[in-house]
PDB file with one MODEL, atoms N, CA, C and O in Angstrom:
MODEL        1
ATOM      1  N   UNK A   1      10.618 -10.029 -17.071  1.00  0.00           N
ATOM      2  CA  UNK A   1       9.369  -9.773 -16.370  1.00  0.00           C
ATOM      3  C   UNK A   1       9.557 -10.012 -14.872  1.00  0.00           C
ATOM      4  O   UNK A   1      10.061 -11.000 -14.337  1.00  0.00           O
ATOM      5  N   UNK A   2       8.892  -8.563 -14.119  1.00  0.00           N
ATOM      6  CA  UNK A   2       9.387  -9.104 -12.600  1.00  0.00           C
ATOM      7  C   UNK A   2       8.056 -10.533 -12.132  1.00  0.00           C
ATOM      8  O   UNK A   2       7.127 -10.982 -12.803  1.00  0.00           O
ATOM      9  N   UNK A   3       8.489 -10.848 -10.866  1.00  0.00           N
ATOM     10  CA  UNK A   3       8.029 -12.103 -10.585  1.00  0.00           C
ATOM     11  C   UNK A   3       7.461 -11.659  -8.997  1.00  0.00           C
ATOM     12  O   UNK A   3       8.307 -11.081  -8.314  1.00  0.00           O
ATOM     13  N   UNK A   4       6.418 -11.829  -8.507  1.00  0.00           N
ATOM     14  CA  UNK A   4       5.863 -10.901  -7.551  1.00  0.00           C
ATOM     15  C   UNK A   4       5.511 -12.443  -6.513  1.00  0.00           C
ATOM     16  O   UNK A   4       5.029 -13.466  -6.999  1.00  0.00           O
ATOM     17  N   UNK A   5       5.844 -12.295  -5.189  1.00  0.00           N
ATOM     18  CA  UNK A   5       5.505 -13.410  -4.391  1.00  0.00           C
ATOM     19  C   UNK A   5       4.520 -12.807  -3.264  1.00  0.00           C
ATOM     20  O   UNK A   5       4.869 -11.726  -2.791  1.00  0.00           O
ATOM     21  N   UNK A   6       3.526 -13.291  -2.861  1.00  0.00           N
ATOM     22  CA  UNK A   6       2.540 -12.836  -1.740  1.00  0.00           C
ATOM     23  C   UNK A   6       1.892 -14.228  -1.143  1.00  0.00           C
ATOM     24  O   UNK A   6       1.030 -14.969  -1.616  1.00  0.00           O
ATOM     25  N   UNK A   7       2.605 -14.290   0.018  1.00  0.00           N
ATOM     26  CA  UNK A   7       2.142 -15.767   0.528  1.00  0.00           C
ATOM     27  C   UNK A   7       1.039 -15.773   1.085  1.00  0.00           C
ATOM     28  O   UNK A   7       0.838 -16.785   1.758  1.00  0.00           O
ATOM     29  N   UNK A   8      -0.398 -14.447   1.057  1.00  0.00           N
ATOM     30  CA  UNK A   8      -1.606 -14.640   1.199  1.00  0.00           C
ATOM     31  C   UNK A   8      -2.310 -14.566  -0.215  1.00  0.00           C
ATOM     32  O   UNK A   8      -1.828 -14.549  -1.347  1.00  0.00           O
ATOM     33  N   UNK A   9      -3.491 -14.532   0.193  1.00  0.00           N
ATOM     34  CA  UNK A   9      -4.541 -14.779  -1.305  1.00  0.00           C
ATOM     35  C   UNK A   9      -4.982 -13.691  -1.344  1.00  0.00           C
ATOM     36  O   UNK A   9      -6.006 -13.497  -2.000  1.00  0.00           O
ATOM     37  N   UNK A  10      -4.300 -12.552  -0.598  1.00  0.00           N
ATOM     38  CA  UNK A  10      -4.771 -11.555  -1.012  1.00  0.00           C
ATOM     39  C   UNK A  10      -3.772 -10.197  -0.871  1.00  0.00           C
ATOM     40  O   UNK A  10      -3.248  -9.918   0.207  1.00  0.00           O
ATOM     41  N   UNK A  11      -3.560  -9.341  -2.162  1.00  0.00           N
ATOM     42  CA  UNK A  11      -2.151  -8.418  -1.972  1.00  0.00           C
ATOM     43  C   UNK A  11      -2.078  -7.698  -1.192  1.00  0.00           C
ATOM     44  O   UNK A  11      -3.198  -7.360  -0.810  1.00  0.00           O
ATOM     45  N   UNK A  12      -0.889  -6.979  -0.430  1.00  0.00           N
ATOM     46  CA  UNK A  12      -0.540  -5.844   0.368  1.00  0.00           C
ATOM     47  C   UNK A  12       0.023  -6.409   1.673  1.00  0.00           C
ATOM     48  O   UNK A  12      -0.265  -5.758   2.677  1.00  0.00           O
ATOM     49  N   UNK A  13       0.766  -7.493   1.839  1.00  0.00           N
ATOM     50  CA  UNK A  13       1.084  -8.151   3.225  1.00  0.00           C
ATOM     51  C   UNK A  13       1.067  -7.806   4.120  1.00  0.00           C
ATOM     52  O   UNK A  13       0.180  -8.223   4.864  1.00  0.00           O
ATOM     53  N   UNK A  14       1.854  -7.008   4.527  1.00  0.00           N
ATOM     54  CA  UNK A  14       1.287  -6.245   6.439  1.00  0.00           C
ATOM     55  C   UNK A  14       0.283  -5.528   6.244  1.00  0.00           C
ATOM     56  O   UNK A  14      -0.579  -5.419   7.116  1.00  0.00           O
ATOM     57  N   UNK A  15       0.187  -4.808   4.891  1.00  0.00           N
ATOM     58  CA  UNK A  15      -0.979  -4.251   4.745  1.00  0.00           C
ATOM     59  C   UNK A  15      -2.591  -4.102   4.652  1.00  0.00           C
ATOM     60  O   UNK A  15      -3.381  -3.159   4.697  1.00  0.00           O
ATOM     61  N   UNK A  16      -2.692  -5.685   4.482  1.00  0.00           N
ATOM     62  CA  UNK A  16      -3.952  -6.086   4.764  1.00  0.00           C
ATOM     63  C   UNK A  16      -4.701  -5.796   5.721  1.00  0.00           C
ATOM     64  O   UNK A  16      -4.341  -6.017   6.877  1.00  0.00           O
ATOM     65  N   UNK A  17      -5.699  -5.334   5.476  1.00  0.00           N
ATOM     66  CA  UNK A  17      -6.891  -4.582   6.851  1.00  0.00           C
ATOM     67  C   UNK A  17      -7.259  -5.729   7.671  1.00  0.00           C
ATOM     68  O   UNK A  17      -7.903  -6.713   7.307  1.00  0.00           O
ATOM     69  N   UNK A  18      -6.628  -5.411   9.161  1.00  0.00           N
ATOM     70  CA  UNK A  18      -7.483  -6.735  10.222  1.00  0.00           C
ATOM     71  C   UNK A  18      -6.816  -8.369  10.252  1.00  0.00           C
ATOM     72  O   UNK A  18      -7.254  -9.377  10.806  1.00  0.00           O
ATOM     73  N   UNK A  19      -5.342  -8.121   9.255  1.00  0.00           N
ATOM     74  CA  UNK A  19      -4.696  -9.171   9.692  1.00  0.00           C
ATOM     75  C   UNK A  19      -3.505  -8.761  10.672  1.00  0.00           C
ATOM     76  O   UNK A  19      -3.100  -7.626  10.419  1.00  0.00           O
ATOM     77  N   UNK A  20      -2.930  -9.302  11.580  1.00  0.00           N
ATOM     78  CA  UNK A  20      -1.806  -9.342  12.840  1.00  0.00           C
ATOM     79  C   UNK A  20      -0.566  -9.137  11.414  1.00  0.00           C
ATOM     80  O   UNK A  20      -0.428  -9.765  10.365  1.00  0.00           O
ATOM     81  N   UNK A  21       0.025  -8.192  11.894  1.00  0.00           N
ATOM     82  CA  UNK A  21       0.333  -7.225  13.142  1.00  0.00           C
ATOM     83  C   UNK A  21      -0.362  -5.790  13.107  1.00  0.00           C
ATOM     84  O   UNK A  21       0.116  -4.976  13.896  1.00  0.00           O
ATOM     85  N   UNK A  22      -1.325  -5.400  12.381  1.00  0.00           N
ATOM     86  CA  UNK A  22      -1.939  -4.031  11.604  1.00  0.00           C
ATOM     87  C   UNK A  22      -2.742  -4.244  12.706  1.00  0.00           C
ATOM     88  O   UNK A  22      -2.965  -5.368  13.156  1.00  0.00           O
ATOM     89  N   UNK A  23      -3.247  -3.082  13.227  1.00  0.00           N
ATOM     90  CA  UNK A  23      -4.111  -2.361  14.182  1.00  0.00           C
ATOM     91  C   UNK A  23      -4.879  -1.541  13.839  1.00  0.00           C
ATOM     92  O   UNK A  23      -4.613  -0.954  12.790  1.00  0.00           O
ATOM     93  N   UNK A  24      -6.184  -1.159  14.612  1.00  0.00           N
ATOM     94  CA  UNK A  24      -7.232  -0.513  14.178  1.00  0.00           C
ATOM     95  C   UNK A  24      -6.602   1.181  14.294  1.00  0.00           C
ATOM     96  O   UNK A  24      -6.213   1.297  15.456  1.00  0.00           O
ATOM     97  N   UNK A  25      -6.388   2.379  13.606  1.00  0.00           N
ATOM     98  CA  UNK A  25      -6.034   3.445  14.203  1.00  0.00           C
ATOM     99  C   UNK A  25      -4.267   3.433  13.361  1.00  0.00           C
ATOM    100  O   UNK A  25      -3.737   4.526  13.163  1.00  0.00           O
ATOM    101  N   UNK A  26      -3.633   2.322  13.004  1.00  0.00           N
ATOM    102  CA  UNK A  26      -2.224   2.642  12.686  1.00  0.00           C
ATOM    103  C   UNK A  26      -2.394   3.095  11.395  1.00  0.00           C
ATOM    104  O   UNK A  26      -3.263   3.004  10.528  1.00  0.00           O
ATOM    105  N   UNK A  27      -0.763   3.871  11.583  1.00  0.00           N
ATOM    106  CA  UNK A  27      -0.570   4.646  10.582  1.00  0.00           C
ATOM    107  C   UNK A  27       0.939   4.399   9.679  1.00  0.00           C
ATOM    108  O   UNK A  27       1.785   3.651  10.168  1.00  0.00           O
ATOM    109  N   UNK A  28       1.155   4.977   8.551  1.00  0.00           N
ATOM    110  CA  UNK A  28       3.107   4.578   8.027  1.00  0.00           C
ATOM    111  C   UNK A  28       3.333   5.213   9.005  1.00  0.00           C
ATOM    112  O   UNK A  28       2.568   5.665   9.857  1.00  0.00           O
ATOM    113  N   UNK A  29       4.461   5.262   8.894  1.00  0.00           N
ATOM    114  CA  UNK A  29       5.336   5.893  10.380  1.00  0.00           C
ATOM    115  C   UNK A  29       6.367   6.987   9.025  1.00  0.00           C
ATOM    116  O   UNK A  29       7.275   7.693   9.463  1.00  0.00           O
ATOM    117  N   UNK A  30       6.186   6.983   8.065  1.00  0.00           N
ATOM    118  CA  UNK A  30       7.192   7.883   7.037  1.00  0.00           C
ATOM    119  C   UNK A  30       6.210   8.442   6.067  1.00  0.00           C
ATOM    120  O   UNK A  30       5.598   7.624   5.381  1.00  0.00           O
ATOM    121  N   UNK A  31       5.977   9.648   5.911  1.00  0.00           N
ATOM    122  CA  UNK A  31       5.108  10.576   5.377  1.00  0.00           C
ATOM    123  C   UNK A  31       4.692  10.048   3.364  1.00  0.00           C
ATOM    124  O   UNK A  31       5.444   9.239   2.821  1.00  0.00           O
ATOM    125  N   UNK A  32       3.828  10.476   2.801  1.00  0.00           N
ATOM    126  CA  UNK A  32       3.415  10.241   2.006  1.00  0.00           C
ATOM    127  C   UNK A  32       4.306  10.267   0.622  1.00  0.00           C
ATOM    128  O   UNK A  32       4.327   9.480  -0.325  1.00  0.00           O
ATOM    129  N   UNK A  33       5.057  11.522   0.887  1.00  0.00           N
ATOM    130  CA  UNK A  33       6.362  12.138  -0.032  1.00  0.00           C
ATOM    131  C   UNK A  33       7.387  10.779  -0.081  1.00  0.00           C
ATOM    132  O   UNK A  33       7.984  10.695  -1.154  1.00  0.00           O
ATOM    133  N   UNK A  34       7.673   9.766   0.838  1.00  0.00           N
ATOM    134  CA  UNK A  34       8.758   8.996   0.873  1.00  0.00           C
ATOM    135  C   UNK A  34       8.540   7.853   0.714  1.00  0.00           C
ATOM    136  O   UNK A  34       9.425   7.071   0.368  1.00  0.00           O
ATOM    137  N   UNK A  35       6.911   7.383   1.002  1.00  0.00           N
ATOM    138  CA  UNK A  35       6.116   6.005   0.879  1.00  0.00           C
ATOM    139  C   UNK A  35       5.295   6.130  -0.358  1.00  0.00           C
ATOM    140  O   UNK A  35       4.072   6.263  -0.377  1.00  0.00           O
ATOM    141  N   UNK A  36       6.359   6.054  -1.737  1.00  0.00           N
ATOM    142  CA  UNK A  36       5.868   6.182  -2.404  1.00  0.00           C
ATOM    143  C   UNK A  36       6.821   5.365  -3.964  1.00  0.00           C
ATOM    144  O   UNK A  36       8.033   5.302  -4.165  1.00  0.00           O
ATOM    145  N   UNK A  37       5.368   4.726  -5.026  1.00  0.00           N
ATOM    146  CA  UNK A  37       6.334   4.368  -6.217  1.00  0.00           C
ATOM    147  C   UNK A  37       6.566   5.506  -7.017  1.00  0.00           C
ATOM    148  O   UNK A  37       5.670   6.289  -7.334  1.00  0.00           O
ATOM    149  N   UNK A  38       7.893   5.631  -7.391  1.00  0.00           N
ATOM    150  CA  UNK A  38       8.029   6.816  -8.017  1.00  0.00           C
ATOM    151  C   UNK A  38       6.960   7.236  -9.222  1.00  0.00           C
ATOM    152  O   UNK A  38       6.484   8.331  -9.525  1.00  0.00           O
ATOM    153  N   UNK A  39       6.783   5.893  -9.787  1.00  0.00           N
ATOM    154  CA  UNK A  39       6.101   6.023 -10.874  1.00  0.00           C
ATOM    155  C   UNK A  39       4.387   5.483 -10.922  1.00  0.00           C
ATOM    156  O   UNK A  39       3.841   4.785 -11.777  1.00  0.00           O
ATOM    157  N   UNK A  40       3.807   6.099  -9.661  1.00  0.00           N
ATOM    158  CA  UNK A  40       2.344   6.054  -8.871  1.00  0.00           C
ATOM    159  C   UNK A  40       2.336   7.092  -7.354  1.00  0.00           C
ATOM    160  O   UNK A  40       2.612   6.722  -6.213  1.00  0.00           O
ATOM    161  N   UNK A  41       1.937   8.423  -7.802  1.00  0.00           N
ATOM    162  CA  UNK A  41       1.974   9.199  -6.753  1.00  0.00           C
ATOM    163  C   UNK A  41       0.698   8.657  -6.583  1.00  0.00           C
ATOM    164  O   UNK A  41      -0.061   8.041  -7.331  1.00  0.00           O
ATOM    165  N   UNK A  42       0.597   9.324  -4.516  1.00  0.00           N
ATOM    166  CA  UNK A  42      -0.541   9.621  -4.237  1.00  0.00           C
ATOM    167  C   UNK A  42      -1.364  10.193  -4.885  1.00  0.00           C
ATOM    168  O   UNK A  42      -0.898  10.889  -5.787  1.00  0.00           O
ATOM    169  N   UNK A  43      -2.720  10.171  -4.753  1.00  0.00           N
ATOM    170  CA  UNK A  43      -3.620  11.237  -5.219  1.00  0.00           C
ATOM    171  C   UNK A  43      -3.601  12.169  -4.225  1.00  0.00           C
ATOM    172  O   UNK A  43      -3.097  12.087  -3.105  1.00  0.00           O
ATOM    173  N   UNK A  44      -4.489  13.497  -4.989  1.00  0.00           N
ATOM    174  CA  UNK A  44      -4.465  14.940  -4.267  1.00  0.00           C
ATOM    175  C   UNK A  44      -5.943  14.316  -2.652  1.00  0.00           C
ATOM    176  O   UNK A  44      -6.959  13.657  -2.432  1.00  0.00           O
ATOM    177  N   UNK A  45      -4.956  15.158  -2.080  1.00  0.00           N
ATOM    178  CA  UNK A  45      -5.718  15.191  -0.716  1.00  0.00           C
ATOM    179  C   UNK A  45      -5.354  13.841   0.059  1.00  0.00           C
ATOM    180  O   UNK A  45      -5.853  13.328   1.060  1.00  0.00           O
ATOM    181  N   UNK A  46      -4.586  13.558  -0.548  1.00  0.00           N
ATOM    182  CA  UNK A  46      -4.424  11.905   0.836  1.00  0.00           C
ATOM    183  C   UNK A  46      -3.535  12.601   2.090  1.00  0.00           C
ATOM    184  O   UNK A  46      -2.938  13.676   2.024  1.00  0.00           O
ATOM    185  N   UNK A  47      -3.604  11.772   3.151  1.00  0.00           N
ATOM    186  CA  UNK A  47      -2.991  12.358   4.455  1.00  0.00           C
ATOM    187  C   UNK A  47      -1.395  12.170   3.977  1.00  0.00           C
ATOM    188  O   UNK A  47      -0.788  11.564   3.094  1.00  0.00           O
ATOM    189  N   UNK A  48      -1.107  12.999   5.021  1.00  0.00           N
ATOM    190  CA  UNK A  48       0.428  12.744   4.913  1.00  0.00           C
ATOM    191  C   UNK A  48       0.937  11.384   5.583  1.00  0.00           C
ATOM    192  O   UNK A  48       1.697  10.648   4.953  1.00  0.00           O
ATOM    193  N   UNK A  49       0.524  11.078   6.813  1.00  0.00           N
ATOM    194  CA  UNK A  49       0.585   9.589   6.957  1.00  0.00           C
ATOM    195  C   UNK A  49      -0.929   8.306   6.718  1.00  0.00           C
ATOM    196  O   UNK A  49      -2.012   8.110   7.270  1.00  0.00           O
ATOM    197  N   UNK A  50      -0.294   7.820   5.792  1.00  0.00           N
ATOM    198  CA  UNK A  50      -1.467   6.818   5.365  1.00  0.00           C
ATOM    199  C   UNK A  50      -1.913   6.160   6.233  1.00  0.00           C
ATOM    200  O   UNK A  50      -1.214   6.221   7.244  1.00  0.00           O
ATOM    201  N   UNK A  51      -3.227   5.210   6.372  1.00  0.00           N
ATOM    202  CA  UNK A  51      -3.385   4.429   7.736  1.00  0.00           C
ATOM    203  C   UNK A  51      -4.121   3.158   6.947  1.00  0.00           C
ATOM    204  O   UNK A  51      -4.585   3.197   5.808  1.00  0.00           O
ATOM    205  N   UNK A  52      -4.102   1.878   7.972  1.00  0.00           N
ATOM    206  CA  UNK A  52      -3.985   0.736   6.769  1.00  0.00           C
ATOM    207  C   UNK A  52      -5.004   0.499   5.699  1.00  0.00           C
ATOM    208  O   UNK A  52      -4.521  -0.144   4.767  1.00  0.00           O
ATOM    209  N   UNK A  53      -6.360   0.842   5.529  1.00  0.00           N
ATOM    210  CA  UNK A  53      -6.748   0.563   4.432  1.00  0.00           C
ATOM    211  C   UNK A  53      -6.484   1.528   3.565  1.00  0.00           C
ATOM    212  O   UNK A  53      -6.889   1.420   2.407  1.00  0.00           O
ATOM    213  N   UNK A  54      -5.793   2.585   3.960  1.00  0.00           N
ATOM    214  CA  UNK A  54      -5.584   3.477   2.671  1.00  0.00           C
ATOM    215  C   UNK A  54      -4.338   3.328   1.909  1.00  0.00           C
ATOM    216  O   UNK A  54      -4.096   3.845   0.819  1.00  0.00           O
ATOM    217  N   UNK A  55      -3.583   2.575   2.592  1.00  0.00           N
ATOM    218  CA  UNK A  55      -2.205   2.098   2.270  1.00  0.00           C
ATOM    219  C   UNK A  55      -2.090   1.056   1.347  1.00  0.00           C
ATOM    220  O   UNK A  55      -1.334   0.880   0.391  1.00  0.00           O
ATOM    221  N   UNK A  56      -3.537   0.017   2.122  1.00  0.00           N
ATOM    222  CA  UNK A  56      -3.477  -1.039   1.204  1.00  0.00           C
ATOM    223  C   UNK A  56      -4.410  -0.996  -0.271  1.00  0.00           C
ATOM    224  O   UNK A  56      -4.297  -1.780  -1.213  1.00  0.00           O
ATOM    225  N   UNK A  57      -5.204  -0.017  -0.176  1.00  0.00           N
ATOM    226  CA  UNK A  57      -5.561   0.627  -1.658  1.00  0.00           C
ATOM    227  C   UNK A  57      -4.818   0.992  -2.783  1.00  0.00           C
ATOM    228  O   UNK A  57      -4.958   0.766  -3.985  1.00  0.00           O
ATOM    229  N   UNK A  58      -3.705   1.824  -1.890  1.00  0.00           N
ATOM    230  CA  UNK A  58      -2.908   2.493  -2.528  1.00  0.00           C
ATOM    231  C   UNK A  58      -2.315   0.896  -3.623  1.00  0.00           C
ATOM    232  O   UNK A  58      -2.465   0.726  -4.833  1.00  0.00           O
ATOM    233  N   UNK A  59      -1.672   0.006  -2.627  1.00  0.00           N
ATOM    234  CA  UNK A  59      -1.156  -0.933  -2.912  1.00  0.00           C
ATOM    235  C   UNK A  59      -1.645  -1.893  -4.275  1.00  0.00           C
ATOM    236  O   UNK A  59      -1.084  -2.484  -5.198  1.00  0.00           O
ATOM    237  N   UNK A  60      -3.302  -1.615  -3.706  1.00  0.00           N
ATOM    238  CA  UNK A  60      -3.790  -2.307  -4.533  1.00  0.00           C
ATOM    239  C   UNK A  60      -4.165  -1.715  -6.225  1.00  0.00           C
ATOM    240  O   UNK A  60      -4.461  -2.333  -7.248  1.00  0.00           O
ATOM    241  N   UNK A  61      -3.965  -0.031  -5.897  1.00  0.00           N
ATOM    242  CA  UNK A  61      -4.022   0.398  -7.271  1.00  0.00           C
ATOM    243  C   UNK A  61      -3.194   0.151  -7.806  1.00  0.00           C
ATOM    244  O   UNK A  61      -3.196  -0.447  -8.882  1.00  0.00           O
ATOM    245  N   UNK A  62      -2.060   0.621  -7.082  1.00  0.00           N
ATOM    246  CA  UNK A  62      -0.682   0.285  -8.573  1.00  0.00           C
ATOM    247  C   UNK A  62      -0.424  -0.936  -8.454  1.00  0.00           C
ATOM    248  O   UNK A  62       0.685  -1.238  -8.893  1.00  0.00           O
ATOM    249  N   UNK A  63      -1.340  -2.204  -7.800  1.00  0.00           N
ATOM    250  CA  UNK A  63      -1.214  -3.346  -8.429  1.00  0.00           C
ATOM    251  C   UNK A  63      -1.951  -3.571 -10.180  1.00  0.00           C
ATOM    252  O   UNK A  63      -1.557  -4.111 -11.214  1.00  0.00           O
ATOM    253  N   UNK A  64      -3.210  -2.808  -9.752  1.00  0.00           N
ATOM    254  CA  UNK A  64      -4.107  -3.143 -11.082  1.00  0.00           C
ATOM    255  C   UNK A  64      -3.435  -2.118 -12.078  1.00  0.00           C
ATOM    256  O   UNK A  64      -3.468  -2.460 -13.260  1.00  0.00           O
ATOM    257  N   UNK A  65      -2.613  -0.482 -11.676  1.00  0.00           N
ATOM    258  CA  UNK A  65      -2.576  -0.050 -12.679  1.00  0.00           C
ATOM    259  C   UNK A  65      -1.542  -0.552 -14.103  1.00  0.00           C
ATOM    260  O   UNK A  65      -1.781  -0.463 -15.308  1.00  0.00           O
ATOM    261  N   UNK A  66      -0.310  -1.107 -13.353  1.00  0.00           N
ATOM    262  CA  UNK A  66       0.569  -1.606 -13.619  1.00  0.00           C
ATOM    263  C   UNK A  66       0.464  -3.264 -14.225  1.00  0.00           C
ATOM    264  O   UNK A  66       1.307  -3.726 -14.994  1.00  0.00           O
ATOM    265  N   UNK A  67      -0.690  -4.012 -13.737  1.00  0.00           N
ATOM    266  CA  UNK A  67      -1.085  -5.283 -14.439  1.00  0.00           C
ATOM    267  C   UNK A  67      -0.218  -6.500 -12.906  1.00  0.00           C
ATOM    268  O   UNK A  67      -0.174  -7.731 -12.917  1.00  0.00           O
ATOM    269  N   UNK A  68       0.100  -5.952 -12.268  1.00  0.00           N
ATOM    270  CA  UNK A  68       0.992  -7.148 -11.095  1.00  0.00           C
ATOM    271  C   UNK A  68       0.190  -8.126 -10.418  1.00  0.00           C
ATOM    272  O   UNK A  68       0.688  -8.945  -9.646  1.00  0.00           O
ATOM    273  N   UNK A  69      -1.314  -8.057 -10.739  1.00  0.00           N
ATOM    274  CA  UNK A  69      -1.767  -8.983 -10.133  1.00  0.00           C
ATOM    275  C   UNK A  69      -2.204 -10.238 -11.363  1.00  0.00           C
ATOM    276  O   UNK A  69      -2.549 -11.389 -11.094  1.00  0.00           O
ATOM    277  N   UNK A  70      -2.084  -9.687 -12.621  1.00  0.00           N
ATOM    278  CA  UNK A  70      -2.083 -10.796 -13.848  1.00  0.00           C
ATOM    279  C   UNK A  70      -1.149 -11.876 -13.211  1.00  0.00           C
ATOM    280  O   UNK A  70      -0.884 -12.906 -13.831  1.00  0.00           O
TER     281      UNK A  70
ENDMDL
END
């Protein structure tokens, strides 16, 4: 069983909306096709570059879909 470490109380580490170093307006810097779990695509219509709360959604789905936050 993998073993998942997140030294905040809450998942997605840089990804978190409104914590340092994430900025209002940033975006991945590597398109949607490459920032990705193989086995959790995007959904249809997301941008090609994500920007942070959509990143950290993302994050946070295939946390719940997968069970990683049990």
């Amino acid at each position: 069983n993998p073993v998942v470490f997140e030294s905040a109380d809450v998942l997605g580490g840089l990804w978190v909306p409104g914590r340092p170093p994430m900025w209002e307006g940033m975006r991945t810097n590597i398109s949607r096709f490459t920032n990705v779990f193989s086995d959790y695509p995007h959904g249809p219509g997301s941008p090609l570059f994500l920007n942070v709360p959509q990143m950290h959604a993302y994050l946070r789905g295939y946390a719940s879909e997968f069970g990683v936050t049990k």
